[in-house]
Short mmCIF file of N, CA and C in Angstrom, two decimals:
data_model
loop_
_atom_site.label_atom_id
_atom_site.label_comp_id
_atom_site.label_asym_id
_atom_site.label_seq_id
_atom_site.Cartn_x
_atom_site.Cartn_y
_atom_site.Cartn_z
N MET A 21 42.92 24.86 127.04
CA MET A 21 42.09 24.90 128.22
C MET A 21 42.10 26.34 128.73
N ARG A 22 40.94 26.78 129.21
CA ARG A 22 40.86 28.13 129.74
C ARG A 22 40.02 28.16 130.99
N ILE A 23 40.24 29.19 131.80
CA ILE A 23 39.43 29.39 133.00
C ILE A 23 38.20 30.18 132.58
N ILE A 24 37.03 29.65 132.92
CA ILE A 24 35.75 30.16 132.41
C ILE A 24 35.29 31.44 133.10
N SER A 25 35.44 31.51 134.43
CA SER A 25 34.86 32.63 135.15
C SER A 25 35.69 32.99 136.38
N GLY A 26 35.36 34.11 136.97
CA GLY A 26 36.01 34.53 138.21
C GLY A 26 37.21 35.42 137.98
N LYS A 27 38.07 35.45 138.98
CA LYS A 27 39.23 36.33 139.00
C LYS A 27 40.17 36.11 137.81
N TYR A 28 40.29 34.87 137.36
CA TYR A 28 41.21 34.54 136.27
C TYR A 28 40.47 34.24 134.96
N LYS A 29 39.25 34.75 134.85
CA LYS A 29 38.41 34.50 133.68
C LYS A 29 39.17 34.78 132.38
N GLY A 30 39.09 33.81 131.45
CA GLY A 30 39.70 33.97 130.15
C GLY A 30 41.15 33.53 130.07
N LYS A 31 41.76 33.26 131.21
CA LYS A 31 43.18 32.85 131.21
C LYS A 31 43.30 31.49 130.52
N ARG A 32 44.19 31.45 129.54
CA ARG A 32 44.45 30.20 128.81
C ARG A 32 45.63 29.48 129.45
N LEU A 33 45.48 28.18 129.56
CA LEU A 33 46.52 27.33 130.14
C LEU A 33 46.82 26.22 129.15
N THR A 34 48.08 25.97 128.94
CA THR A 34 48.49 24.91 128.01
C THR A 34 49.27 23.86 128.79
N ALA A 35 48.64 22.71 128.97
CA ALA A 35 49.29 21.61 129.70
C ALA A 35 50.25 20.89 128.76
N PRO A 36 51.31 20.33 129.32
CA PRO A 36 52.22 19.53 128.49
C PRO A 36 51.47 18.39 127.81
N LYS A 37 51.82 18.12 126.57
CA LYS A 37 51.12 17.09 125.80
C LYS A 37 51.33 15.69 126.36
N LYS A 38 52.39 15.49 127.11
CA LYS A 38 52.71 14.14 127.60
C LYS A 38 51.85 13.70 128.79
N LEU A 39 51.05 14.59 129.35
CA LEU A 39 50.24 14.22 130.51
C LEU A 39 49.11 13.28 130.09
N PRO A 40 48.85 12.24 130.90
CA PRO A 40 47.78 11.28 130.58
C PRO A 40 46.42 11.80 131.04
N VAL A 41 45.90 12.80 130.33
CA VAL A 41 44.68 13.48 130.80
C VAL A 41 43.66 13.66 129.68
N ARG A 42 42.44 13.95 130.11
CA ARG A 42 41.34 14.32 129.24
C ARG A 42 40.59 15.43 129.97
N PRO A 43 41.01 16.70 129.80
CA PRO A 43 40.38 17.79 130.56
C PRO A 43 38.89 17.93 130.25
N THR A 44 38.14 18.30 131.27
CA THR A 44 36.72 18.58 131.11
C THR A 44 36.55 19.71 130.10
N THR A 45 35.62 19.55 129.17
CA THR A 45 35.42 20.56 128.14
C THR A 45 34.90 21.87 128.75
N ASP A 46 35.16 22.97 128.06
CA ASP A 46 34.70 24.27 128.54
C ASP A 46 33.18 24.29 128.67
N MET A 47 32.47 23.71 127.71
CA MET A 47 31.00 23.70 127.74
C MET A 47 30.49 22.96 128.98
N ALA A 48 31.04 21.78 129.23
CA ALA A 48 30.61 20.99 130.38
C ALA A 48 30.99 21.69 131.68
N LYS A 49 32.19 22.25 131.73
CA LYS A 49 32.66 22.93 132.93
C LYS A 49 31.78 24.13 133.25
N GLU A 50 31.44 24.91 132.24
CA GLU A 50 30.58 26.08 132.45
C GLU A 50 29.21 25.67 132.98
N ALA A 51 28.64 24.61 132.42
CA ALA A 51 27.34 24.12 132.87
C ALA A 51 27.42 23.64 134.32
N LEU A 52 28.47 22.90 134.65
CA LEU A 52 28.64 22.41 136.02
C LEU A 52 28.72 23.56 137.01
N PHE A 53 29.51 24.56 136.70
CA PHE A 53 29.67 25.67 137.65
C PHE A 53 28.43 26.54 137.73
N ASN A 54 27.61 26.57 136.70
CA ASN A 54 26.32 27.26 136.79
C ASN A 54 25.42 26.56 137.79
N ILE A 55 25.46 25.23 137.81
CA ILE A 55 24.67 24.47 138.78
C ILE A 55 25.19 24.73 140.19
N LEU A 56 26.49 24.63 140.37
CA LEU A 56 27.09 24.78 141.70
C LEU A 56 26.95 26.19 142.25
N ARG A 57 27.00 27.17 141.37
CA ARG A 57 26.90 28.58 141.78
C ARG A 57 25.58 28.86 142.51
N ASN A 58 24.53 28.14 142.13
CA ASN A 58 23.22 28.34 142.75
C ASN A 58 23.09 27.63 144.10
N GLN A 59 24.06 26.79 144.45
CA GLN A 59 23.96 26.02 145.69
C GLN A 59 25.03 26.39 146.72
N TYR A 60 26.13 26.99 146.27
CA TYR A 60 27.25 27.21 147.17
C TYR A 60 27.82 28.62 147.02
N ASN A 61 28.33 29.14 148.14
CA ASN A 61 29.12 30.36 148.12
C ASN A 61 30.56 29.88 148.01
N PHE A 62 31.17 30.04 146.85
CA PHE A 62 32.48 29.46 146.58
C PHE A 62 33.55 29.90 147.56
N SER A 63 33.43 31.09 148.14
CA SER A 63 34.46 31.56 149.06
C SER A 63 34.36 30.89 150.44
N GLN A 64 33.30 30.11 150.66
CA GLN A 64 33.10 29.51 151.97
C GLN A 64 33.13 27.98 151.96
N ILE A 65 33.61 27.39 150.87
CA ILE A 65 33.59 25.92 150.79
C ILE A 65 34.99 25.33 150.68
N SER A 66 35.04 24.02 150.88
CA SER A 66 36.27 23.26 150.69
C SER A 66 36.01 22.23 149.59
N VAL A 67 37.04 21.98 148.78
CA VAL A 67 36.89 21.14 147.59
C VAL A 67 38.01 20.11 147.53
N LEU A 68 37.63 18.91 147.13
CA LEU A 68 38.58 17.83 146.87
C LEU A 68 38.43 17.45 145.41
N ASP A 69 39.50 17.59 144.65
CA ASP A 69 39.52 17.30 143.21
C ASP A 69 40.29 16.00 143.01
N LEU A 70 39.55 14.90 142.74
CA LEU A 70 40.16 13.58 142.59
C LEU A 70 40.44 13.27 141.12
N PHE A 71 41.52 12.56 140.87
CA PHE A 71 41.97 12.32 139.49
C PHE A 71 42.12 13.70 138.83
N ALA A 72 42.83 14.58 139.51
CA ALA A 72 42.88 16.01 139.16
C ALA A 72 43.46 16.30 137.79
N GLY A 73 44.34 15.45 137.28
CA GLY A 73 44.89 15.66 135.93
C GLY A 73 45.60 16.99 135.79
N THR A 74 45.08 17.85 134.92
CA THR A 74 45.69 19.16 134.69
C THR A 74 45.34 20.18 135.77
N GLY A 75 44.36 19.85 136.63
CA GLY A 75 43.91 20.80 137.65
C GLY A 75 42.82 21.73 137.15
N ASN A 76 42.30 21.45 135.98
CA ASN A 76 41.27 22.26 135.32
C ASN A 76 40.14 22.67 136.27
N ILE A 77 39.59 21.71 137.01
CA ILE A 77 38.48 22.00 137.92
C ILE A 77 38.98 22.78 139.14
N SER A 78 40.14 22.43 139.65
CA SER A 78 40.70 23.16 140.80
C SER A 78 40.86 24.64 140.48
N TYR A 79 41.36 24.96 139.28
CA TYR A 79 41.56 26.37 138.90
C TYR A 79 40.24 27.12 138.85
N GLU A 80 39.18 26.46 138.38
CA GLU A 80 37.86 27.11 138.33
C GLU A 80 37.39 27.49 139.73
N PHE A 81 37.58 26.58 140.69
CA PHE A 81 37.18 26.89 142.07
C PHE A 81 38.02 28.03 142.63
N ILE A 82 39.33 27.97 142.43
CA ILE A 82 40.23 29.03 142.91
C ILE A 82 39.84 30.38 142.29
N SER A 83 39.57 30.39 141.02
CA SER A 83 39.22 31.62 140.32
C SER A 83 37.94 32.24 140.87
N ARG A 84 37.05 31.40 141.39
CA ARG A 84 35.78 31.87 141.93
C ARG A 84 35.85 32.18 143.43
N GLY A 85 37.04 32.08 144.02
CA GLY A 85 37.22 32.49 145.41
C GLY A 85 37.38 31.38 146.42
N THR A 86 37.38 30.13 146.00
CA THR A 86 37.58 29.02 146.94
C THR A 86 39.05 28.98 147.34
N GLU A 87 39.30 29.00 148.63
CA GLU A 87 40.68 29.01 149.11
C GLU A 87 41.15 27.65 149.61
N ASP A 88 40.21 26.72 149.79
CA ASP A 88 40.54 25.40 150.33
C ASP A 88 40.30 24.34 149.25
N VAL A 89 41.30 24.13 148.41
CA VAL A 89 41.21 23.16 147.31
C VAL A 89 42.37 22.18 147.42
N THR A 90 42.04 20.90 147.38
CA THR A 90 43.04 19.84 147.40
C THR A 90 42.90 19.02 146.12
N ALA A 91 44.00 18.86 145.40
CA ALA A 91 44.03 18.09 144.16
C ALA A 91 44.80 16.79 144.40
N VAL A 92 44.17 15.65 144.07
CA VAL A 92 44.78 14.34 144.27
C VAL A 92 44.94 13.66 142.91
N ASP A 93 46.14 13.19 142.65
CA ASP A 93 46.40 12.45 141.41
C ASP A 93 47.59 11.53 141.66
N SER A 94 47.67 10.44 140.92
CA SER A 94 48.78 9.50 141.10
C SER A 94 49.96 9.80 140.16
N HIS A 95 49.77 10.73 139.25
CA HIS A 95 50.79 11.02 138.25
C HIS A 95 51.62 12.23 138.68
N TYR A 96 52.90 12.01 138.88
CA TYR A 96 53.80 13.05 139.38
C TYR A 96 53.81 14.29 138.46
N ALA A 97 53.85 14.10 137.15
CA ALA A 97 53.91 15.24 136.22
C ALA A 97 52.64 16.07 136.28
N CYS A 98 51.49 15.43 136.49
CA CYS A 98 50.24 16.18 136.61
C CYS A 98 50.30 17.10 137.83
N LEU A 99 50.76 16.57 138.94
CA LEU A 99 50.85 17.38 140.16
C LEU A 99 51.88 18.50 140.02
N GLY A 100 52.96 18.22 139.30
CA GLY A 100 53.95 19.26 139.04
C GLY A 100 53.34 20.41 138.24
N TYR A 101 52.53 20.06 137.24
CA TYR A 101 51.87 21.08 136.43
C TYR A 101 50.89 21.89 137.29
N ILE A 102 50.10 21.21 138.12
CA ILE A 102 49.14 21.91 138.98
C ILE A 102 49.88 22.87 139.92
N LYS A 103 50.98 22.42 140.51
CA LYS A 103 51.76 23.28 141.41
C LYS A 103 52.29 24.51 140.67
N SER A 104 52.76 24.32 139.44
CA SER A 104 53.31 25.46 138.70
C SER A 104 52.23 26.47 138.34
N VAL A 105 51.05 26.00 137.96
CA VAL A 105 49.95 26.93 137.63
C VAL A 105 49.47 27.62 138.90
N ALA A 106 49.34 26.87 139.99
CA ALA A 106 48.90 27.47 141.26
C ALA A 106 49.86 28.59 141.68
N LYS A 107 51.16 28.35 141.49
CA LYS A 107 52.17 29.36 141.84
C LYS A 107 52.00 30.58 140.92
N GLU A 108 51.81 30.33 139.63
CA GLU A 108 51.61 31.42 138.66
C GLU A 108 50.38 32.25 139.02
N LEU A 109 49.32 31.59 139.48
CA LEU A 109 48.07 32.28 139.85
C LEU A 109 48.14 32.83 141.28
N ASP A 110 49.23 32.53 141.98
CA ASP A 110 49.39 32.92 143.38
C ASP A 110 48.18 32.48 144.19
N SER A 111 47.80 31.20 143.98
CA SER A 111 46.63 30.63 144.63
C SER A 111 46.99 29.31 145.30
N PRO A 112 46.42 29.10 146.46
CA PRO A 112 46.74 27.88 147.20
C PRO A 112 45.96 26.67 146.70
N ILE A 113 46.66 25.69 146.17
CA ILE A 113 46.07 24.40 145.86
C ILE A 113 46.99 23.37 146.49
N GLU A 114 46.47 22.63 147.45
CA GLU A 114 47.26 21.57 148.04
C GLU A 114 47.27 20.39 147.07
N THR A 115 48.44 19.83 146.79
CA THR A 115 48.52 18.68 145.89
C THR A 115 48.97 17.46 146.67
N ILE A 116 48.35 16.33 146.36
CA ILE A 116 48.68 15.08 147.03
C ILE A 116 48.86 14.00 145.97
N LYS A 117 50.05 13.37 145.99
CA LYS A 117 50.32 12.27 145.07
C LYS A 117 49.87 10.99 145.75
N SER A 118 48.83 10.39 145.20
CA SER A 118 48.29 9.18 145.79
C SER A 118 47.33 8.51 144.82
N ASP A 119 47.23 7.21 144.97
CA ASP A 119 46.14 6.48 144.33
C ASP A 119 44.86 6.99 145.00
N VAL A 120 43.86 7.32 144.22
CA VAL A 120 42.65 7.92 144.77
C VAL A 120 41.96 6.99 145.77
N TYR A 121 41.86 5.72 145.45
CA TYR A 121 41.19 4.79 146.37
C TYR A 121 41.92 4.71 147.71
N SER A 122 43.24 4.64 147.68
CA SER A 122 44.03 4.61 148.92
C SER A 122 43.82 5.89 149.71
N TYR A 123 43.81 7.01 149.02
CA TYR A 123 43.59 8.29 149.67
C TYR A 123 42.23 8.33 150.36
N LEU A 124 41.18 7.89 149.66
CA LEU A 124 39.83 7.92 150.22
C LEU A 124 39.69 6.99 151.42
N GLU A 125 40.48 5.94 151.46
CA GLU A 125 40.42 5.01 152.59
C GLU A 125 41.07 5.58 153.84
N LYS A 126 42.05 6.48 153.68
CA LYS A 126 42.78 6.94 154.86
C LYS A 126 42.49 8.38 155.28
N VAL A 127 41.98 9.21 154.38
CA VAL A 127 41.75 10.62 154.72
C VAL A 127 40.64 10.74 155.76
N LYS A 128 40.79 11.69 156.67
CA LYS A 128 39.81 11.89 157.74
C LYS A 128 39.08 13.23 157.63
N ARG A 129 39.46 14.03 156.70
CA ARG A 129 38.94 15.38 156.54
C ARG A 129 37.64 15.40 155.75
N LYS A 130 36.70 16.25 156.18
CA LYS A 130 35.43 16.41 155.45
C LYS A 130 35.51 17.67 154.59
N VAL A 131 34.85 17.63 153.43
CA VAL A 131 34.81 18.77 152.52
C VAL A 131 33.37 18.98 152.04
N ASP A 132 33.16 20.07 151.32
CA ASP A 132 31.82 20.38 150.82
C ASP A 132 31.55 19.77 149.44
N ILE A 133 32.56 19.78 148.59
CA ILE A 133 32.40 19.25 147.23
C ILE A 133 33.57 18.32 146.93
N ILE A 134 33.25 17.14 146.45
CA ILE A 134 34.26 16.23 145.94
C ILE A 134 33.95 16.04 144.46
N PHE A 135 34.92 16.37 143.63
CA PHE A 135 34.78 16.19 142.18
C PHE A 135 35.76 15.11 141.76
N ALA A 136 35.26 14.10 141.07
CA ALA A 136 36.11 13.00 140.60
C ALA A 136 35.97 12.87 139.09
N ASP A 137 37.11 12.87 138.41
CA ASP A 137 37.13 12.74 136.95
C ASP A 137 38.07 11.59 136.56
N PRO A 138 37.66 10.35 136.90
CA PRO A 138 38.52 9.21 136.58
C PRO A 138 38.52 8.92 135.08
N PRO A 139 39.40 8.03 134.65
CA PRO A 139 39.39 7.65 133.23
C PRO A 139 38.02 7.13 132.80
N TYR A 140 37.60 7.50 131.62
CA TYR A 140 36.28 7.09 131.13
C TYR A 140 36.17 5.58 130.94
N ASP A 141 37.30 4.88 130.81
CA ASP A 141 37.23 3.43 130.58
C ASP A 141 37.13 2.63 131.88
N PHE A 142 36.92 3.29 133.00
CA PHE A 142 36.69 2.58 134.25
C PHE A 142 35.42 1.73 134.13
N THR A 143 35.37 0.65 134.90
CA THR A 143 34.15 -0.15 134.96
C THR A 143 33.16 0.55 135.89
N THR A 144 31.91 0.15 135.81
CA THR A 144 30.90 0.72 136.69
C THR A 144 31.28 0.49 138.14
N ASP A 145 31.84 -0.68 138.44
CA ASP A 145 32.28 -0.98 139.81
C ASP A 145 33.38 -0.02 140.27
N GLN A 146 34.30 0.32 139.39
CA GLN A 146 35.37 1.25 139.76
C GLN A 146 34.81 2.64 140.05
N PHE A 147 33.84 3.08 139.23
CA PHE A 147 33.20 4.37 139.49
C PHE A 147 32.44 4.32 140.82
N SER A 148 31.66 3.26 141.01
CA SER A 148 30.83 3.13 142.21
C SER A 148 31.66 3.05 143.48
N LYS A 149 32.86 2.48 143.39
CA LYS A 149 33.72 2.36 144.56
C LYS A 149 34.10 3.75 145.10
N ILE A 150 34.21 4.72 144.21
CA ILE A 150 34.51 6.09 144.64
C ILE A 150 33.40 6.57 145.57
N ALA A 151 32.15 6.43 145.11
CA ALA A 151 31.00 6.87 145.92
C ALA A 151 30.92 6.08 147.23
N THR A 152 31.15 4.79 147.16
CA THR A 152 31.10 3.96 148.36
C THR A 152 32.10 4.45 149.40
N LEU A 153 33.34 4.68 148.98
CA LEU A 153 34.37 5.13 149.91
C LEU A 153 34.05 6.52 150.49
N VAL A 154 33.56 7.41 149.66
CA VAL A 154 33.22 8.77 150.12
C VAL A 154 32.15 8.71 151.20
N PHE A 155 31.10 7.92 150.97
CA PHE A 155 29.99 7.91 151.92
C PHE A 155 30.24 7.00 153.12
N GLU A 156 30.90 5.88 152.93
CA GLU A 156 31.23 5.01 154.07
C GLU A 156 32.19 5.70 155.03
N ASN A 157 33.10 6.50 154.51
CA ASN A 157 34.08 7.20 155.34
C ASN A 157 33.63 8.60 155.74
N GLU A 158 32.39 8.95 155.37
CA GLU A 158 31.77 10.23 155.75
C GLU A 158 32.68 11.41 155.45
N LEU A 159 33.06 11.55 154.18
CA LEU A 159 34.01 12.59 153.78
C LEU A 159 33.35 13.90 153.35
N LEU A 160 32.02 13.93 153.33
CA LEU A 160 31.32 15.16 152.94
C LEU A 160 30.70 15.84 154.16
N ASN A 161 30.78 17.17 154.18
CA ASN A 161 30.06 17.94 155.17
C ASN A 161 28.56 17.84 154.91
N GLU A 162 27.77 18.28 155.87
CA GLU A 162 26.33 18.32 155.67
C GLU A 162 26.04 19.18 154.43
N HIS A 163 25.15 18.72 153.59
CA HIS A 163 24.79 19.37 152.32
C HIS A 163 25.91 19.29 151.29
N GLY A 164 26.88 18.42 151.53
CA GLY A 164 27.96 18.24 150.56
C GLY A 164 27.53 17.37 149.40
N VAL A 165 28.34 17.40 148.34
CA VAL A 165 28.00 16.64 147.13
C VAL A 165 29.26 16.01 146.54
N LEU A 166 29.08 14.80 146.03
CA LEU A 166 30.10 14.13 145.24
C LEU A 166 29.65 14.21 143.79
N ILE A 167 30.54 14.63 142.91
CA ILE A 167 30.24 14.70 141.48
C ILE A 167 31.27 13.84 140.77
N ILE A 168 30.78 12.88 139.98
CA ILE A 168 31.67 12.02 139.20
C ILE A 168 31.41 12.30 137.73
N GLU A 169 32.47 12.65 137.02
CA GLU A 169 32.37 12.84 135.57
C GLU A 169 32.67 11.51 134.89
N HIS A 170 31.85 11.17 133.90
CA HIS A 170 32.04 9.91 133.19
C HIS A 170 31.44 10.00 131.79
N SER A 171 31.67 8.99 131.01
CA SER A 171 31.19 8.93 129.64
C SER A 171 29.67 8.74 129.60
N LYS A 172 29.06 9.21 128.53
CA LYS A 172 27.62 9.02 128.36
C LYS A 172 27.27 7.53 128.21
N HIS A 173 28.25 6.69 127.97
CA HIS A 173 28.02 5.25 127.81
C HIS A 173 28.01 4.52 129.14
N THR A 174 28.24 5.22 130.24
CA THR A 174 28.24 4.64 131.58
C THR A 174 27.07 5.20 132.35
N SER A 175 26.38 4.34 133.09
CA SER A 175 25.28 4.78 133.95
C SER A 175 25.62 4.44 135.40
N LEU A 176 25.47 5.43 136.25
CA LEU A 176 25.74 5.22 137.68
C LEU A 176 24.46 5.35 138.51
N GLU A 177 23.32 5.30 137.85
CA GLU A 177 22.04 5.52 138.52
C GLU A 177 21.72 4.47 139.58
N GLU A 178 22.30 3.30 139.48
CA GLU A 178 22.03 2.24 140.45
C GLU A 178 22.93 2.34 141.68
N SER A 179 23.90 3.24 141.63
CA SER A 179 24.82 3.38 142.75
C SER A 179 24.12 3.98 143.97
N PRO A 180 24.52 3.55 145.17
CA PRO A 180 23.96 4.17 146.37
C PRO A 180 24.25 5.67 146.39
N TYR A 181 23.34 6.42 146.92
CA TYR A 181 23.46 7.87 147.08
C TYR A 181 23.36 8.65 145.76
N PHE A 182 23.11 7.97 144.64
CA PHE A 182 22.93 8.68 143.37
C PHE A 182 21.74 9.62 143.51
N SER A 183 21.91 10.85 143.05
CA SER A 183 20.85 11.85 143.13
C SER A 183 20.30 12.18 141.74
N ASN A 184 21.18 12.60 140.84
CA ASN A 184 20.77 12.94 139.48
C ASN A 184 22.00 13.03 138.60
N SER A 185 21.77 13.20 137.31
CA SER A 185 22.89 13.37 136.39
C SER A 185 22.54 14.40 135.33
N ARG A 186 23.57 14.97 134.76
CA ARG A 186 23.43 15.96 133.68
C ARG A 186 24.39 15.58 132.57
N LYS A 187 23.91 15.58 131.35
CA LYS A 187 24.71 15.19 130.20
C LYS A 187 25.09 16.43 129.38
N TYR A 188 26.36 16.51 129.00
CA TYR A 188 26.87 17.60 128.17
C TYR A 188 27.77 16.99 127.11
N GLY A 189 27.27 16.89 125.89
CA GLY A 189 28.04 16.24 124.83
C GLY A 189 28.27 14.79 125.19
N GLY A 190 29.53 14.35 125.15
CA GLY A 190 29.86 12.97 125.49
C GLY A 190 30.13 12.76 126.96
N SER A 191 30.01 13.81 127.76
CA SER A 191 30.30 13.73 129.19
C SER A 191 29.02 13.79 130.02
N VAL A 192 29.06 13.13 131.17
CA VAL A 192 27.96 13.14 132.12
C VAL A 192 28.53 13.47 133.49
N PHE A 193 27.82 14.32 134.23
CA PHE A 193 28.13 14.56 135.63
C PHE A 193 27.06 13.86 136.45
N SER A 194 27.46 12.88 137.25
CA SER A 194 26.53 12.22 138.16
C SER A 194 26.74 12.80 139.55
N PHE A 195 25.64 13.17 140.20
CA PHE A 195 25.66 13.81 141.52
C PHE A 195 25.22 12.79 142.56
N PHE A 196 25.95 12.76 143.67
CA PHE A 196 25.65 11.85 144.77
C PHE A 196 25.54 12.66 146.05
N GLU A 197 24.48 12.39 146.81
CA GLU A 197 24.26 13.12 148.07
C GLU A 197 23.72 12.15 149.10
N LYS A 198 23.91 12.51 150.37
CA LYS A 198 23.40 11.68 151.46
C LYS A 198 21.92 11.94 151.65
#
């Protein structure tokens, strides 16, 4: 895994093999950040990275100047890895150990971008519940976006607040907006 752009461009990171993760591919990540770059000034936004895994997406935001990044995952070793990389990069990433659904039910803070990369074998209802909780609890700032990464075999187009999707190889980014 490597950081695609920004201050830490080209930095390679090797996560422990024992982590239960599937990092976003470099091709998909680069395409996603090209889309976001045209809509946001990275140094002025706040980001919530759900099912953060290795922290791959969090590092991309930090590298591009985002200082307000929160990574949520239920796996202790994943959060330990994110903390160690954040320390190595001398960059602030707040880590929270929690079930994502529980976190979304109780958090009161609004952010600009919420990125969720749950396991690809989730049911459509499990994916949709993420969007439901985000919008029912009003967790996005005005002009904010929820992005859910999922398999090309899953469609979230019927979900409330679905805006559009982009496919990159076997991965799809579905965008949700108010």
